[in-house]
Short mmCIF file of C-alpha atoms in Angstrom, two decimals:
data_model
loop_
_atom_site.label_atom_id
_atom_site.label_comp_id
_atom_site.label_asym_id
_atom_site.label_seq_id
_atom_site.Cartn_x
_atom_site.Cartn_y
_atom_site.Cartn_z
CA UNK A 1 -86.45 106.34 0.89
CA UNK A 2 -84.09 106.38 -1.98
CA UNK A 3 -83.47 104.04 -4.45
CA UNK A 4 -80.72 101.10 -3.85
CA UNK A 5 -79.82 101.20 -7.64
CA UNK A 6 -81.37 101.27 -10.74
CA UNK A 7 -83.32 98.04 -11.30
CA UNK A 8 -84.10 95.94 -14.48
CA UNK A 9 -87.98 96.09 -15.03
CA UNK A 10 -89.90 92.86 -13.74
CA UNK A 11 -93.17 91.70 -15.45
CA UNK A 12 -96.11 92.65 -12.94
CA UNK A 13 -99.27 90.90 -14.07
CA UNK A 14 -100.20 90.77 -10.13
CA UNK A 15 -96.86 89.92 -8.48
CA UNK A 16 -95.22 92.25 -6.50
CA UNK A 17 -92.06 94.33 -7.57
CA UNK A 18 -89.43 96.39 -6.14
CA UNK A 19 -91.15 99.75 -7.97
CA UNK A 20 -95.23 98.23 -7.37
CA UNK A 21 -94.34 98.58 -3.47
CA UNK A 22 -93.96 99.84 -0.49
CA UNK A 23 -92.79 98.09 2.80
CA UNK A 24 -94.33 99.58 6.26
CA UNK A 25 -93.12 97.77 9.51
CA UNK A 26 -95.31 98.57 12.62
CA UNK A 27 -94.73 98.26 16.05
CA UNK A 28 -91.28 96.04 16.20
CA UNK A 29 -90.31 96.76 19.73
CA UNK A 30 -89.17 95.15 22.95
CA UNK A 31 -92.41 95.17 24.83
CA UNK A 32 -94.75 93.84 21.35
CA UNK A 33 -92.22 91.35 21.25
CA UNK A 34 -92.32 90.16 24.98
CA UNK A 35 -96.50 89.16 24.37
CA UNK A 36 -95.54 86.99 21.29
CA UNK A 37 -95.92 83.24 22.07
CA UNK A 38 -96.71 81.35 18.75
CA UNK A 39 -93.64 81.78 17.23
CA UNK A 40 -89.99 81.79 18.20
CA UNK A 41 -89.04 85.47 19.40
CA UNK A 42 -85.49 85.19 17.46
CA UNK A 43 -86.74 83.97 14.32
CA UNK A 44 -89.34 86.63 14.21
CA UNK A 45 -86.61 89.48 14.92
CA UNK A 46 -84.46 87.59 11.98
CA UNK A 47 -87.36 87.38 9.42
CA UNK A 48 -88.10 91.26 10.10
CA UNK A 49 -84.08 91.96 9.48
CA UNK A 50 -84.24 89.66 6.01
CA UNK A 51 -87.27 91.24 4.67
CA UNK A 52 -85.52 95.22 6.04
CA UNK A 53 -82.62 94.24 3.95
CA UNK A 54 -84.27 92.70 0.88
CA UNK A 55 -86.33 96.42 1.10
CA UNK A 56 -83.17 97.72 0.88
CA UNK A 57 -81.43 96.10 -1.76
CA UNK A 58 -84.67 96.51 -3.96
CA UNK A 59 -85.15 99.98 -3.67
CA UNK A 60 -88.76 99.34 -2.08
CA UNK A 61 -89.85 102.56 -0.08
CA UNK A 62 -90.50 101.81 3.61
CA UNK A 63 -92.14 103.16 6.77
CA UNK A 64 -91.35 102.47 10.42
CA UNK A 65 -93.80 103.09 12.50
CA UNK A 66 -94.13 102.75 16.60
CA UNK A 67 -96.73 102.84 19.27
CA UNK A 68 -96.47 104.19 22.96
CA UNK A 69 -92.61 104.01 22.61
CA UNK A 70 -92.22 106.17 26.22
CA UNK A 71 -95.06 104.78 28.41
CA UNK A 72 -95.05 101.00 27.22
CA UNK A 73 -93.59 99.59 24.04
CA UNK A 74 -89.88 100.51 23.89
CA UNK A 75 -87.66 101.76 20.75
CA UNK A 76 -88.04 99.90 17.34
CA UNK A 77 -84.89 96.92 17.31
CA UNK A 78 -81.73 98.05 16.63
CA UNK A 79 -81.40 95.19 14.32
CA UNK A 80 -84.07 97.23 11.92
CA UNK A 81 -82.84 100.58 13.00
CA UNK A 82 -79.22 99.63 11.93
CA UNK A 83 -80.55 99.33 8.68
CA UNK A 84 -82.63 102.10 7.63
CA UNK A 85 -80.44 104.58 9.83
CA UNK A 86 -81.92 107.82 8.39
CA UNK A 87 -85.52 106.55 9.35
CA UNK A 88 -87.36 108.55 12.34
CA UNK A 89 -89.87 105.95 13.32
CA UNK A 90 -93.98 107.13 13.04
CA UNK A 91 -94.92 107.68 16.39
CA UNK A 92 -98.56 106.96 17.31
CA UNK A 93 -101.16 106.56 20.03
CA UNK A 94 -104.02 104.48 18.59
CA UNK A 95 -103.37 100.34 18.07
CA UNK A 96 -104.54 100.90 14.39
CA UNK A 97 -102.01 103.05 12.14
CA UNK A 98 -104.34 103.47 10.03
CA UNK A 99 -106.11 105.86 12.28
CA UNK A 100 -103.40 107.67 12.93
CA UNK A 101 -102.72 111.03 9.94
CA UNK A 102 -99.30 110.49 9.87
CA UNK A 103 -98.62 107.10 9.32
CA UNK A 104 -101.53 107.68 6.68
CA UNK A 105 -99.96 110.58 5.01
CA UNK A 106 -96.31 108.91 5.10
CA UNK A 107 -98.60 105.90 2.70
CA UNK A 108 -99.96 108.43 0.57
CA UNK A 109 -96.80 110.29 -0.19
CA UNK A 110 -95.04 107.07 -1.72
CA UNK A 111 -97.84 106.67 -3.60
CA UNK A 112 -97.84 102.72 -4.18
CA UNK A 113 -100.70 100.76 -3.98
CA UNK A 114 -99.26 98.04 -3.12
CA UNK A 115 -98.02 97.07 1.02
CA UNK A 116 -96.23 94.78 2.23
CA UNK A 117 -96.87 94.83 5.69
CA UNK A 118 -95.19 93.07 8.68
CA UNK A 119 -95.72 94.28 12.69
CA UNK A 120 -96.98 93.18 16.67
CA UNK A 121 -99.33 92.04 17.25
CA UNK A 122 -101.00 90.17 14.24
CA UNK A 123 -104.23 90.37 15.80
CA UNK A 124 -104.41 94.39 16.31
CA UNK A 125 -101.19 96.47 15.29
CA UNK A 126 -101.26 94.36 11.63
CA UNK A 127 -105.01 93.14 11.27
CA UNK A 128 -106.86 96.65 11.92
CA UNK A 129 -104.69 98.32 9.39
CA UNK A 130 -104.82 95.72 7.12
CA UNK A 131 -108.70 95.51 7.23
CA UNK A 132 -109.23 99.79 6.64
CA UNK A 133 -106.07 99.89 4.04
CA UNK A 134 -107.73 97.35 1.60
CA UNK A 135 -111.69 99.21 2.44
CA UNK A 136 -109.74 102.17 1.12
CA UNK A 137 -108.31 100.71 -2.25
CA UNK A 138 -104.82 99.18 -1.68
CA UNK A 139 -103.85 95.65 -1.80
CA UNK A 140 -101.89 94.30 1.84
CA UNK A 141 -99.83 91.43 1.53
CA UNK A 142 -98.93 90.58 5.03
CA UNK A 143 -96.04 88.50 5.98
CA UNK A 144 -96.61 86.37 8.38
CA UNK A 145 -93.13 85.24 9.27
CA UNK A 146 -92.52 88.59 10.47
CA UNK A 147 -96.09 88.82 12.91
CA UNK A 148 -96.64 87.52 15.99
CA UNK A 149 -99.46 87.52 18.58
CA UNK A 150 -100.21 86.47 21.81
CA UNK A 151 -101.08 82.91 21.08
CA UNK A 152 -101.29 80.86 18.23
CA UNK A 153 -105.45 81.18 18.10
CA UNK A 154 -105.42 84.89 18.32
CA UNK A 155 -102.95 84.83 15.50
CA UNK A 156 -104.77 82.23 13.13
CA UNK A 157 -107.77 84.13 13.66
CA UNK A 158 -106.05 87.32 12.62
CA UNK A 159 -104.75 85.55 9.55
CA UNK A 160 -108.09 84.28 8.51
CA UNK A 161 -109.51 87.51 9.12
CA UNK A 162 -107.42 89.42 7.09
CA UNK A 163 -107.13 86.91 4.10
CA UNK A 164 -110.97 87.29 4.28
CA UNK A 165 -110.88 90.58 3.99
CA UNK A 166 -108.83 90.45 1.01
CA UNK A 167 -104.86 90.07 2.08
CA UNK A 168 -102.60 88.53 0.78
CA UNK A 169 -100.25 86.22 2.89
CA UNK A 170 -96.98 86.05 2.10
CA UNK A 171 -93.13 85.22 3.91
CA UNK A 172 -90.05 87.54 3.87
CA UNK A 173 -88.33 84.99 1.75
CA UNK A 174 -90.99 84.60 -0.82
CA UNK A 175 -90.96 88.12 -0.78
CA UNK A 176 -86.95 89.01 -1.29
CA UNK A 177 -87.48 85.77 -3.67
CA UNK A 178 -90.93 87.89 -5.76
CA UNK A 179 -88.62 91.22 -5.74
CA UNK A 180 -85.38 89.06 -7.31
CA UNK A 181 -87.75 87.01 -9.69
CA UNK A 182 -85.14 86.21 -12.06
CA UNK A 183 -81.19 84.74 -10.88
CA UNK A 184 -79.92 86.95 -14.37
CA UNK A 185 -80.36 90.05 -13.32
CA UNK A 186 -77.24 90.31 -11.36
CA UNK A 187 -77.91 93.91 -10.14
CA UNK A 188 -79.15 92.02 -6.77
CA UNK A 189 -78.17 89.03 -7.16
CA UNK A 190 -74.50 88.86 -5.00
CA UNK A 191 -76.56 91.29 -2.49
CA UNK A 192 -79.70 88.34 -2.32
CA UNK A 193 -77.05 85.86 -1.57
CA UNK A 194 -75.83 87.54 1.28
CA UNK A 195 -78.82 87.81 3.00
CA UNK A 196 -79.96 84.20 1.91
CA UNK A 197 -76.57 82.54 3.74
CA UNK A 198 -77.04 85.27 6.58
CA UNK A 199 -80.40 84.68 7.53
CA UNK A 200 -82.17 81.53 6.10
CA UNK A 201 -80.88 78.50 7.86
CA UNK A 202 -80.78 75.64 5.88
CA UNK A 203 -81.10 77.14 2.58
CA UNK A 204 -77.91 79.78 2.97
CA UNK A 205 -76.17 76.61 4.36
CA UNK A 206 -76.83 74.85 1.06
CA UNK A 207 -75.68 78.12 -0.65
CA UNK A 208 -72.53 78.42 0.63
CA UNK A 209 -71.63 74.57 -0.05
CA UNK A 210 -72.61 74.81 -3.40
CA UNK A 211 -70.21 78.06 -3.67
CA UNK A 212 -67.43 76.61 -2.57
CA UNK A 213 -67.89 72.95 -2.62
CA UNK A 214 -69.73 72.37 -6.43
CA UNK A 215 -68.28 75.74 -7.89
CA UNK A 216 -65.01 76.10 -6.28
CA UNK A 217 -65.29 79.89 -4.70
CA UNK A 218 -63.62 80.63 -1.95
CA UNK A 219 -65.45 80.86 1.67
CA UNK A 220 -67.53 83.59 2.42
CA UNK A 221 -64.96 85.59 4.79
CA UNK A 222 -67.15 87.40 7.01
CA UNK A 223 -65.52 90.74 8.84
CA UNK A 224 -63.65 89.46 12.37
CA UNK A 225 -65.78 89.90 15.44
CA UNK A 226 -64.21 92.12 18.35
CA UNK A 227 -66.29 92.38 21.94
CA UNK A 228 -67.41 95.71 22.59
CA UNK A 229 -65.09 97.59 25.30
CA UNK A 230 -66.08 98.25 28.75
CA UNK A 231 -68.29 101.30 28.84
CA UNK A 232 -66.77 103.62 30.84
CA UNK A 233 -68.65 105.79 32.89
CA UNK A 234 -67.99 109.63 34.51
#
């Protein structure tokens, strides 16, 4: 959970920044990910590695947590794995991490009152922790680009109940976008772009043209691609 780098101070006054923070991501595995129907499976596995990276650029502490990952779930994504490699995921029984001690204690130690929360499925693994977090005096801001549910009722319902209870709803590019806050401080700012023309469609598109097509820098030259070698077997 160390520090990217040594970041500028942002003004707070009720917006998140990358030292008001913490990031926990619960339950992002095959079988959670199966159920989801409301939203597009691919685009909820790339929001989840956008907002993983922005958490790592930033500096913002961040938990990985998992649910029945022998008897039904599966392994966290490789995709998030990849990018927090030192990170041994929370392992838990109950649906709600907040019941379980460790995930709990993990909270407590980074000592931030602040979560950004993102997880399967919006209705249970995100909503039930959401709910007991904020009843015990920290502010959730859930990002609902990254969720996912079972249908698109069980997840609106989730959403209203949580935003009832006091959440705060947010994306994973609103959230990079809160952490960044200012295009001067250039700590972050070539490391933002990256994941802006990596993972955000349209926008990254634009990004790159302007580069190289308004301000005359050279196309991005991403590393060549080889297919992996036959596995061989004994």
């Amino acid at each position: 959970m160390s520090q990217f780098r040594k970041l500028p101070k942002r003004s707070e006054k009720g917006l998140l920044t990358p030292d008001n923070c913490m990031l926990a991501m619960v339950d992002l595995q095959g079988q959670m990910l199966f159920g989801v129907s409301n939203f597009d499976r691919q685009t909820i596995i790339n929001n989840n590695v956008m907002l993983a990276k922005a958490a790592k650029v930033f500096g913002v502490p961040t938990i990985i947590s998992t649910v029945e990952t022998k008897s039904f779930s599966g392994n966290t994504w490789p995709q998030v794995l990849s990018i927090f490699p030192d990170h041994t995921p929370i392992e838990r029984s109950s649906m709600n991490a907040w019941d379980d001690e460790k995930f709990v204690a993990a909270v407590k130690k980074i000592d931030r009152k602040k979560i950004v929360l993102s997880g399967l499925w919006t209705e249970t693994c995100v909503t039930l922790p959401t709910i007991q977090a904020i009843h015990d005096g920290y502010e959730v801001y859930v990002v609902e680009d990254c969720c996912g549910d079972v249908s698109q009722l069980n997840h609106d319902n989730a959403m209203k109940r949580v935003i009832q209870a006091g959440a705060k709803p947010v994306s994973a590019l609103s959230t990079m976008l809160e952490w960044q806050r200012d295009w001067a401080m250039r700590d972050t700012y070539d490391a933002v772009m990256d994941i802006v023309k990596t993972h955000c469609g349209a926008y990254g598109v634009g990004v790159e043209y302007a580069y190289t097509m308004v301000h005359g820098a050279p196309p991005t030259n991403l590393p060549e691609w080889f297919p992996l070698e036959p596995a061989i077997h004994s």
